[in-house]
Short mmCIF file of C-alpha atoms and ligand atoms in Angstrom, two decimals:
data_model
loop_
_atom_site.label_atom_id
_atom_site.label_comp_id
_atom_site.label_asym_id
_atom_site.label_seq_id
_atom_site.Cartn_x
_atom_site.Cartn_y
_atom_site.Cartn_z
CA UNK A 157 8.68 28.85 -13.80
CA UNK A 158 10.92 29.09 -10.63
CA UNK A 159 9.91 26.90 -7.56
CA UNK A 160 10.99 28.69 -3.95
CA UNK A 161 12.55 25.93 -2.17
CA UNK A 162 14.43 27.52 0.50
CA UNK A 163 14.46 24.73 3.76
CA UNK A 164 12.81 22.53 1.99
CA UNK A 165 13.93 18.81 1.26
CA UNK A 166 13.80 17.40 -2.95
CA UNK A 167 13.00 13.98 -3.22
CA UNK A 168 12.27 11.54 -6.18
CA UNK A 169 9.02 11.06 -6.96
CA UNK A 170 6.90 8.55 -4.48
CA UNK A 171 5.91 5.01 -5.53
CA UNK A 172 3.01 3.43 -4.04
CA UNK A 173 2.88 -0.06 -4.53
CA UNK A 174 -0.25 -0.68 -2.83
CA UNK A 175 -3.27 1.52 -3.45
CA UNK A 176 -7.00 1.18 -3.69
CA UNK A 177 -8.32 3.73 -6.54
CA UNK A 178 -11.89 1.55 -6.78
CA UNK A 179 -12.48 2.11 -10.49
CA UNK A 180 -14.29 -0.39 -12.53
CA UNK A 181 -17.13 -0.95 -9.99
CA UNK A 182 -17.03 1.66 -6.89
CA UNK A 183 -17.03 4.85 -8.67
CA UNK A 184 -18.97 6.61 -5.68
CA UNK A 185 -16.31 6.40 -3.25
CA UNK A 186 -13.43 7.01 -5.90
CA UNK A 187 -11.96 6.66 -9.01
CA UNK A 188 -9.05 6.92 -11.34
CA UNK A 189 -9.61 10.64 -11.50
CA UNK A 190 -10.12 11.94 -8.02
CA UNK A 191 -7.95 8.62 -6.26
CA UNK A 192 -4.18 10.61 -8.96
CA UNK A 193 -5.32 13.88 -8.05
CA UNK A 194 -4.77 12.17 -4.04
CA UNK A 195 -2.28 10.79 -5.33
CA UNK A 196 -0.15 14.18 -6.41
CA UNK A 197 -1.25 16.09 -3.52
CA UNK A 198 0.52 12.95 -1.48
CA UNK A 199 3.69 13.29 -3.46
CA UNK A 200 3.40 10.48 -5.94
CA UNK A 201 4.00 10.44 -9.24
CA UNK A 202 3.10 6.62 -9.80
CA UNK A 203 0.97 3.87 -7.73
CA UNK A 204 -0.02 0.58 -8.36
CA UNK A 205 -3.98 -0.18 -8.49
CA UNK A 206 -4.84 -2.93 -6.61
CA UNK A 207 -6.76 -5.96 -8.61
CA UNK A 208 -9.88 -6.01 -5.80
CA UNK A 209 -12.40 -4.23 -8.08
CA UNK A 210 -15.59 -4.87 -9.31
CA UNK A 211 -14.99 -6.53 -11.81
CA UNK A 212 -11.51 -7.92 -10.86
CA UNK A 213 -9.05 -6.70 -12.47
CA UNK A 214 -8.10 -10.55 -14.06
CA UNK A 215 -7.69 -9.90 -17.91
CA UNK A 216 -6.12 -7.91 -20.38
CA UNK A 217 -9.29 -5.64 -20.95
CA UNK A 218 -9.54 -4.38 -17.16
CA UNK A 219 -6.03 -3.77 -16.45
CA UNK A 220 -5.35 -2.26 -19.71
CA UNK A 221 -8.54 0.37 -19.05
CA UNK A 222 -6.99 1.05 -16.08
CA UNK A 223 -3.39 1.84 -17.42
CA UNK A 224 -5.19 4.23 -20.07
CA UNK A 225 -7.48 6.02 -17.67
CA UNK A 226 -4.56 6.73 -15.33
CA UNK A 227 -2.52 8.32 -18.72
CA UNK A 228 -5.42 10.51 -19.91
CA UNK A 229 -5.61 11.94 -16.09
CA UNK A 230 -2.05 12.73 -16.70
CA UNK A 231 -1.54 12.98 -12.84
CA UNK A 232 0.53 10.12 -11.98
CA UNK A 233 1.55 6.54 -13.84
CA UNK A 234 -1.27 4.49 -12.83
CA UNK A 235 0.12 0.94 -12.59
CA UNK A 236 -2.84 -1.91 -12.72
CA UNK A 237 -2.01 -4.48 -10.11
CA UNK A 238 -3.50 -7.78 -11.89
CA UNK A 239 -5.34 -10.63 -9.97
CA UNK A 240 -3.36 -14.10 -9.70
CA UNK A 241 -6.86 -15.77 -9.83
CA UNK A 242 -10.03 -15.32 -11.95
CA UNK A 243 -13.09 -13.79 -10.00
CA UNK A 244 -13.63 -12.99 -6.13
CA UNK A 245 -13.53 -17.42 -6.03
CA UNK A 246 -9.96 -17.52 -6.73
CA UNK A 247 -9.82 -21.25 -7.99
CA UNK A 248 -8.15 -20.75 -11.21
CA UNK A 249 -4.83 -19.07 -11.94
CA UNK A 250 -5.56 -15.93 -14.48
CA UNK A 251 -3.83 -15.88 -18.00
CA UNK A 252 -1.01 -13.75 -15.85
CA UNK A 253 0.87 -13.94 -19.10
CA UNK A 254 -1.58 -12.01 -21.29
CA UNK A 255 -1.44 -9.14 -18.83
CA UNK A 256 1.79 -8.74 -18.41
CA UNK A 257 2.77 -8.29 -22.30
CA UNK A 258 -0.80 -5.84 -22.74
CA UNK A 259 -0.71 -2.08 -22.86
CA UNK A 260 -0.73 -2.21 -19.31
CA UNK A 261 2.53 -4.26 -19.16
CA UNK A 262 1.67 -5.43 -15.55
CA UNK A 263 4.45 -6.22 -13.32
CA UNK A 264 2.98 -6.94 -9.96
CA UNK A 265 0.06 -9.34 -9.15
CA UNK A 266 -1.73 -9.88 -6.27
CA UNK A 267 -3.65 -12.65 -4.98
CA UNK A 268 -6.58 -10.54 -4.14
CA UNK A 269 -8.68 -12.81 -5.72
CA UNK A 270 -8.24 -15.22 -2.44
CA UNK A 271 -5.97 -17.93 -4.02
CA UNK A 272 -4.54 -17.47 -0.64
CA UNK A 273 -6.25 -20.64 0.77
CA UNK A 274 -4.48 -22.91 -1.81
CA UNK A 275 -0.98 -23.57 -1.26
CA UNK A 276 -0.83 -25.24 -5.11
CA UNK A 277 -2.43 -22.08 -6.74
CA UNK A 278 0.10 -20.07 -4.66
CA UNK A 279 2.91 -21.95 -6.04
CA UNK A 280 2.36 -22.68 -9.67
CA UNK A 281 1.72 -18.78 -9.45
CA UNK A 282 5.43 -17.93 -8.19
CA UNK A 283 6.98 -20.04 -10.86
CA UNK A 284 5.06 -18.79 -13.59
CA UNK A 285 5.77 -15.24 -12.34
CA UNK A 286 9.95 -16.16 -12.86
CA UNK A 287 9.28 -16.81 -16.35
CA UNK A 288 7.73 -13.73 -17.01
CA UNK A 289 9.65 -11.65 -14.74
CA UNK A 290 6.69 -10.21 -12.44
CA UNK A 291 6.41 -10.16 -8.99
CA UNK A 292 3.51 -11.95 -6.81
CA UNK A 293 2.06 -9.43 -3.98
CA UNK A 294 0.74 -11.59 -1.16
CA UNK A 295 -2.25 -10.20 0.28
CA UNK A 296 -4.34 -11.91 2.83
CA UNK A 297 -3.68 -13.80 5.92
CA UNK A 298 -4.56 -17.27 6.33
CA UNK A 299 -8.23 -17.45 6.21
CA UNK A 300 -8.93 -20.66 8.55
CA UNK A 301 -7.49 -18.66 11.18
CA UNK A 302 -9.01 -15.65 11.23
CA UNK A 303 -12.30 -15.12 13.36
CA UNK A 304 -15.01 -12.77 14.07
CA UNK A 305 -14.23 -9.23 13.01
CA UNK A 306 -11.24 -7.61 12.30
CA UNK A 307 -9.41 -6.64 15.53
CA UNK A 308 -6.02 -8.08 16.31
CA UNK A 309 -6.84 -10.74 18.92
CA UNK A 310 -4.76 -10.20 21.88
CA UNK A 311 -6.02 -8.26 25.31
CA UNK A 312 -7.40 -5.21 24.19
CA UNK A 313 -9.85 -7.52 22.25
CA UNK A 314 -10.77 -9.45 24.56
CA UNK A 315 -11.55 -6.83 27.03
CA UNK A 316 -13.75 -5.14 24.65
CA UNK A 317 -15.93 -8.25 23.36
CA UNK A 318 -14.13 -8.19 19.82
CA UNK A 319 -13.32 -11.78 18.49
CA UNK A 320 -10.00 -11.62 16.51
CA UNK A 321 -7.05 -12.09 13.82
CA UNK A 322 -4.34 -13.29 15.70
CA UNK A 323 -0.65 -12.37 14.52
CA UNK A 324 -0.46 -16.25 13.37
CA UNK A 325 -3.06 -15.60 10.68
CA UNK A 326 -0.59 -13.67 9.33
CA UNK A 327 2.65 -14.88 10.25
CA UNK A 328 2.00 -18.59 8.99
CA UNK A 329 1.19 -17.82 5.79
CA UNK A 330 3.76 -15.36 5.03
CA UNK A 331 6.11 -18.11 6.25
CA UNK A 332 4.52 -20.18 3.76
CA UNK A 333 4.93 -18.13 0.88
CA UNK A 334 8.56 -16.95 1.80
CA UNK A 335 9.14 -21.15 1.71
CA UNK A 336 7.25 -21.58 -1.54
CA UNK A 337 9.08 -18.12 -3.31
CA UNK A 338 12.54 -19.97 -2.60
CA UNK A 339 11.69 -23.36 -3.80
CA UNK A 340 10.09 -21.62 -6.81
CA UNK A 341 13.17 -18.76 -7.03
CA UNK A 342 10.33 -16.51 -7.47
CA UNK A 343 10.18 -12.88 -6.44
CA UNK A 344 7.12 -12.57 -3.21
CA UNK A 345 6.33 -9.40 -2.22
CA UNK A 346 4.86 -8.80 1.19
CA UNK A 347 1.93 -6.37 1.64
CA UNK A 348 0.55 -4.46 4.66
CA UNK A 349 3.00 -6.19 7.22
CA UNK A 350 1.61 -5.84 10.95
CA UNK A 351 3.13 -8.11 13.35
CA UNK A 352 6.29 -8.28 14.76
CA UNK A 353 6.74 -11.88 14.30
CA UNK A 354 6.44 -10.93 10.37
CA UNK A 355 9.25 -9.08 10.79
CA UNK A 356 11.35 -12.33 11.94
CA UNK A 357 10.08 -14.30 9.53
CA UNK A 358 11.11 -11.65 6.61
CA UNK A 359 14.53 -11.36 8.40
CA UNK A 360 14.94 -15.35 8.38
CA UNK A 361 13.39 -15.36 4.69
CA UNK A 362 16.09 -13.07 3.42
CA UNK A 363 19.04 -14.24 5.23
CA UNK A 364 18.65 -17.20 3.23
CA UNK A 365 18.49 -16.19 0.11
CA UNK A 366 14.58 -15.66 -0.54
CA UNK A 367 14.14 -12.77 -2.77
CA UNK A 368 10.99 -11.59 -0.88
CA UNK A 369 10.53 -7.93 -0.04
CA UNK A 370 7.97 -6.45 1.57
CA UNK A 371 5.50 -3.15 2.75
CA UNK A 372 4.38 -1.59 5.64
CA UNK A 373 1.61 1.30 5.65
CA UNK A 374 1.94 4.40 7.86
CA UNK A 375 -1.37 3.77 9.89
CA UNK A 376 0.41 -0.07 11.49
CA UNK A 377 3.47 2.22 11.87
CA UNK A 378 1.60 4.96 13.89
CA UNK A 379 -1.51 3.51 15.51
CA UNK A 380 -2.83 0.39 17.61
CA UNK A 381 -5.08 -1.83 18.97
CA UNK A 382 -6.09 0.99 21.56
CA UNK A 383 -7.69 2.73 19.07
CA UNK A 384 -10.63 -0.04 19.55
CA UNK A 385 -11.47 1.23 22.60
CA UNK A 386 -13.44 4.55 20.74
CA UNK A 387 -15.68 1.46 18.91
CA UNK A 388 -15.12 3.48 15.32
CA UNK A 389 -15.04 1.40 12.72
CA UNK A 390 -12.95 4.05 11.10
CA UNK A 391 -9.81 2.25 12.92
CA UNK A 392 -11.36 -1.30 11.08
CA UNK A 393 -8.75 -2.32 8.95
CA UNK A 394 -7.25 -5.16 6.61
CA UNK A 395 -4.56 -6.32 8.39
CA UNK A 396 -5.89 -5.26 11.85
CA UNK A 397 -3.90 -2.42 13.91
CA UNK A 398 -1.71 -4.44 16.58
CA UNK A 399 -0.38 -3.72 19.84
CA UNK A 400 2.45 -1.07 20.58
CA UNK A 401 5.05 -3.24 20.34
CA UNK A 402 4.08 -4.53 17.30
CA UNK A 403 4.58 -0.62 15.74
CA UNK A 404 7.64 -0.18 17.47
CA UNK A 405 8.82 -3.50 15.75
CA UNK A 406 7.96 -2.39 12.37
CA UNK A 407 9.49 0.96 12.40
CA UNK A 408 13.01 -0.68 13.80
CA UNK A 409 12.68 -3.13 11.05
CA UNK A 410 11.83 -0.32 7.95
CA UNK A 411 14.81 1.33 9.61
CA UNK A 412 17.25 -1.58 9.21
CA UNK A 413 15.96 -2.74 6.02
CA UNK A 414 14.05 -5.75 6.86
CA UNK A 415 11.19 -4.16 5.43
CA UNK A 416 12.18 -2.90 2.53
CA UNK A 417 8.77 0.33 1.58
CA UNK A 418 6.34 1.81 2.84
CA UNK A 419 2.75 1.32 0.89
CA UNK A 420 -0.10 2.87 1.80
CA UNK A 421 -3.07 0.50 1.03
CA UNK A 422 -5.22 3.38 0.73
CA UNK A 423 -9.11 2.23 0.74
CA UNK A 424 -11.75 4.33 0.19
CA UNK A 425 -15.09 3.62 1.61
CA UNK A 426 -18.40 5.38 1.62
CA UNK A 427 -20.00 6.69 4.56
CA UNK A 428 -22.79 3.96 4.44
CA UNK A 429 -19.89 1.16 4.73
CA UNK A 430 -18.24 3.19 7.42
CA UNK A 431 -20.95 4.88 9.92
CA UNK A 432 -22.39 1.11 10.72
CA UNK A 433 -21.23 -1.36 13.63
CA UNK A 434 -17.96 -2.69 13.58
CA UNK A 435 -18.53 -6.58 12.06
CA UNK A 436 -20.60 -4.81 9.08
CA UNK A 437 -18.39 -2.17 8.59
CA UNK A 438 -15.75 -2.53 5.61
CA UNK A 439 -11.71 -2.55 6.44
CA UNK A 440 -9.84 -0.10 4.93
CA UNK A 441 -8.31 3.68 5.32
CA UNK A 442 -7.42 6.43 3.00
CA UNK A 443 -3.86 7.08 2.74
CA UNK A 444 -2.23 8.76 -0.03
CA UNK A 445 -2.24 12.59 1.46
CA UNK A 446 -1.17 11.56 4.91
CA UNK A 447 2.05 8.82 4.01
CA UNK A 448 4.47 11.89 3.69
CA UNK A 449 3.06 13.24 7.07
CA UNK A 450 3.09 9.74 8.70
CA UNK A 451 6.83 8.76 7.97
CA UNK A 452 8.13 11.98 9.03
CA UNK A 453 6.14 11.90 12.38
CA UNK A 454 7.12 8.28 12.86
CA UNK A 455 10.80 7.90 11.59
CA UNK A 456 12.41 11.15 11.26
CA UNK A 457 11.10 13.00 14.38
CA UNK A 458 11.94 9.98 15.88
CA UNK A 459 15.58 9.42 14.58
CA UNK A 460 14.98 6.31 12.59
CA UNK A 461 15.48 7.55 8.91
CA UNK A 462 16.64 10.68 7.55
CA UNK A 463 15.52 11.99 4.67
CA UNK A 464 17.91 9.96 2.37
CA UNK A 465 16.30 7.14 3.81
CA UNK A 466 12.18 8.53 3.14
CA UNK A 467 13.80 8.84 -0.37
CA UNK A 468 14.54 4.81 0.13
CA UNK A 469 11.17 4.06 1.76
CA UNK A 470 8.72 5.87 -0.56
CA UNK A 471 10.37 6.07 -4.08
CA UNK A 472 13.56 3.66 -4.75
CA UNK A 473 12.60 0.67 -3.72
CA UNK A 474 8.93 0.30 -4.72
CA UNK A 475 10.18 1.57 -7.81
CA UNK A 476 12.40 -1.28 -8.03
CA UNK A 477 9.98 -3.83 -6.26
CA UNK A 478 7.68 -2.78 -9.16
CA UNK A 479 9.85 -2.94 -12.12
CA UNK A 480 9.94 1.01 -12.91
CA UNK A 481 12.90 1.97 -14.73
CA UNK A 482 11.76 5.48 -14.63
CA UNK A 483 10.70 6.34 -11.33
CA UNK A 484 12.64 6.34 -7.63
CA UNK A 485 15.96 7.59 -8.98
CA UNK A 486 17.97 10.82 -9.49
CA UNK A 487 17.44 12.43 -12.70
CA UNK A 488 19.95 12.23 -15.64
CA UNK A 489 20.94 15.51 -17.36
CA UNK A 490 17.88 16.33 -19.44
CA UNK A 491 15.58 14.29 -18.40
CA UNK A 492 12.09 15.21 -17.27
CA UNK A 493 11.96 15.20 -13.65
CA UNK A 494 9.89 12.78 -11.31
CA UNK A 495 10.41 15.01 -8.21
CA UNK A 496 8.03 15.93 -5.03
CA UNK A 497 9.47 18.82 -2.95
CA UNK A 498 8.46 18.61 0.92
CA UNK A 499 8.37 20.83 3.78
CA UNK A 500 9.95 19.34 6.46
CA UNK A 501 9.11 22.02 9.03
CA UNK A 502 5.72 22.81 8.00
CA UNK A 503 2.54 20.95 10.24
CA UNK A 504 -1.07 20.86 8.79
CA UNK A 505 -4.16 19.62 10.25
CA UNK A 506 -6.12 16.48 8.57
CA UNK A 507 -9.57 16.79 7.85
CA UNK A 508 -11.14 14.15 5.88
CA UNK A 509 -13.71 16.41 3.89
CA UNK A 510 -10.70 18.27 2.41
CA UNK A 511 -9.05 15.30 1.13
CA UNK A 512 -9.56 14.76 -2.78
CA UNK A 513 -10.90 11.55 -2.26
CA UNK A 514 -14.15 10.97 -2.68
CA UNK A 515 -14.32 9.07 0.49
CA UNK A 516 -13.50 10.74 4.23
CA UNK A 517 -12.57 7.70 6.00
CA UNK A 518 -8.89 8.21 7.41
CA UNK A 519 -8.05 7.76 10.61
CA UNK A 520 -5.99 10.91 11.25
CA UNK A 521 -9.34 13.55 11.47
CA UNK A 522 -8.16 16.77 12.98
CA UNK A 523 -4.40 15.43 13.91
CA UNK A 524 -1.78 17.79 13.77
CA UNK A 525 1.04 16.32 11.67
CA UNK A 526 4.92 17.57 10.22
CA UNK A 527 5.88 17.53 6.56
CA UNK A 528 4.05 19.27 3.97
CA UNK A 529 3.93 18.18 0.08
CA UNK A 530 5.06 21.32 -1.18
CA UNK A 531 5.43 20.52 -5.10
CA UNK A 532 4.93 17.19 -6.97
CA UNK A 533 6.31 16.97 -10.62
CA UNK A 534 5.22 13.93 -13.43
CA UNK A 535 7.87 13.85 -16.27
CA UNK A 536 9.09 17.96 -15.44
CA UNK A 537 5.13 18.70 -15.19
CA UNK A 538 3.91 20.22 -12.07
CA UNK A 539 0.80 18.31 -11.19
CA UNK A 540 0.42 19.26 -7.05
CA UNK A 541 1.88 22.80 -5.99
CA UNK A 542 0.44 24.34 -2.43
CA UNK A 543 -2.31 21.65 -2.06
CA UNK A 544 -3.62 22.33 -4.99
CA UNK A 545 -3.82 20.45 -8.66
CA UNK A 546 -1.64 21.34 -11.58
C1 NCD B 784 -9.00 -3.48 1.39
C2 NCD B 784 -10.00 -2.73 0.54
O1 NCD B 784 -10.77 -1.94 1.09
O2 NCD B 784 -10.01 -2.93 -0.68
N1 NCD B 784 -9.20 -3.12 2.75
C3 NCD B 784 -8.26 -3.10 3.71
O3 NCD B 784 -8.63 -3.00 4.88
N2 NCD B 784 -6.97 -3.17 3.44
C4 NCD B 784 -9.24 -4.91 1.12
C5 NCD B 784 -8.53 -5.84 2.00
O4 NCD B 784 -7.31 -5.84 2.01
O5 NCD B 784 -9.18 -6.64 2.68
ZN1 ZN B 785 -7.60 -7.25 -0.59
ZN1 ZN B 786 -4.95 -6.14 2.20
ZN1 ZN B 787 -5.22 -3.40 0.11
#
């Protein structure tokens, strides 16, 4: 079969290191099926499923029903993200070991299960991760800091009778963990970061020596803390959109390197958990069909990267941040292709319903945006072509 690809622009495959596919446990807003299918349309060809379902995804059995789901789709590498604690309690560290040598072979763990709030969890988690080579996602911001409902506390908030997360919540415990990862010479990986302090603290972190990398997702590149103002709960997200110089912030420091991939913590919710007041409504946006569409409006319209550096932001380095020897490189001679061809000139207008996600709940509904996924190939496979499957 010959693929046209006159003005368009050939990248490798895109790694997401941070997605929500909601399988065991929310099946009606998506699952392993309909959350790859998302996934090709975006341009990936592998993500990493995050450990927050229902059960969590602590032991060898989840993780490894995950892995084999994701292969029988066939539509991208479905990577199980394991749980650094046992249960939604997050006292105990989980048997991280068993995981990580189980079908699944899981290389990145997150502390969704909350062990957050303990410092000594946190820790003996890093240095068992060195031993077994796997890197610890941190996930949450400090809990004891953060009030009320998610909104970023700062003026807008106040204005409009929102309580807040200040930028603290988040800053001091990523300081924390960037302090613990070098004392443990552990590998930390950042998620979803949102403030511009974070930013500092990952560019102190690294100048001396921490081996901490770290994510940003294209809705705290793009939007902010005036989206409150329309009251949507839509906009209600896990970290909470800042202010504009937080975004600003963020895209100079994915430019330079300080933050090193862009993830797109896609979270599916159902219209019941959405269409309520803000404190009841869940945090969380869908992602994976709008990343492509977000970067290029945000950093290559804008001059920040060009498309040798989307290639560095959405494939190599999660890739390498998530231990995948096959994936975010160029091909060798002869070897089946992990490729997503793009459209860099081509616009298309979100509308949630059209999405394959089960859920509806992103942010961009009936936005205009550049850069269309033209073609997304899994091991020389096609398994996106025109916005449609296979
Ligand atoms: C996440 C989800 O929906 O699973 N939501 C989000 O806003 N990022 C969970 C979370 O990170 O709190
Ligand atoms: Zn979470
Ligand atoms: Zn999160
Ligand atoms: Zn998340």
């Amino acid at each position: 079969e010959v693929i046209e690809a006159n003005g368009q622009v050939l990248l490798p495959g895109f790694v997401d290191l941070h997605t929500h596919l909601r399988e065991p446990g929310r099946e009606d807003t998506e699952t392993i099926d309909t959350g790859s299918a998302a996934a090709a349309l975006g341009g990936y060809t592998a993500v990493f499923a995050m450990a927050n379902t229902d059960p969590v995804a602590d032991n060898a059995v989840i993780v490894d029903h995950v892995w084999r789901r994701g292969q029988e789709v066939g539509l991208v590498d479905v990577h199980p993200v394991g749980a650094v604690t046992v249960g939604l309690k997050g006292e105990k560290l989980a048997e991280l070991g068993t995981m990580a040598n189980s079908q699944a072979r899981v290389k990145v763990f997150s502390d969704d299960g909350l062990c957050v709030a303990d410092p000594l969890l946190m820790r003996r988690a890093l240095e068992y991760s060195t031993a077994l080579d796997v890197v610890i996602a941190q996930h949450a911001e400090e809990p004891r800091l953060t009030v009320g409902a998610q909104a970023h506390e700062g003026e807008r908030a106040a204005r409009l009778g929102y309580t807040g997360w200040p930028a603290a919540a988040e800053e001091s415990i990523v300081a924390r963990d960037c302090l613990l990862a070098l004392h443990a010479n552990a590998r930390l990986h950042v998620c979803h970061v949102s403030t511009s302090g974070t930013a500092d603290v990952l560019r102190w972190a690294k100048d001396r020596g921490t081996k901490v990398s770290a994510e940003v997702t294209p809705h705290h590149l793009l939007l902010t803390d005036e989206r409150l103002a329309t009251y949507d709960p839509v906009n209600k997200v896990n970290p909470p959109l800042r202010t504009e110089s937080d975004a600003e912030k963020l895209r100079a420091a994915l430019a330079d390197g300080t933050i090193d991939c862009v993830a797109t913590d896609h979270a599916p919710h159902a219209v019941q958990d959405k269409d309520t007041e803000w404190s009841a409504a869940r945090p969380g946006m869908l992602g994976l069909q709008t990343a492509l569409s977000i970067v290029a409006e945000t950093m290559v319209r804008t001059g920040l990267l060009d498309w040798r550096g989307v290639a560095r932001v959405l494939s190599e380095r999660p890739a390498e941040i998530g231990n995948l020897a096959d994936q975010g490189r160029p091909i060798e001679v002869g070897e089946p292709a992990n490729l997503t061809l793009v459209d860099p000139d081509a616009e298309w207008t979100v509308r949630g319903a059209e999405l394959a996600s089960i859920a509806a709940n992103t942010p961009y509904e009936g936005m205009r945006l550049p850069g269309v996924v033209t073609a997304t190939l899994l091991r020389g496979r096609i398994t996106a072509r025109d916005g449609k499957i296979g």
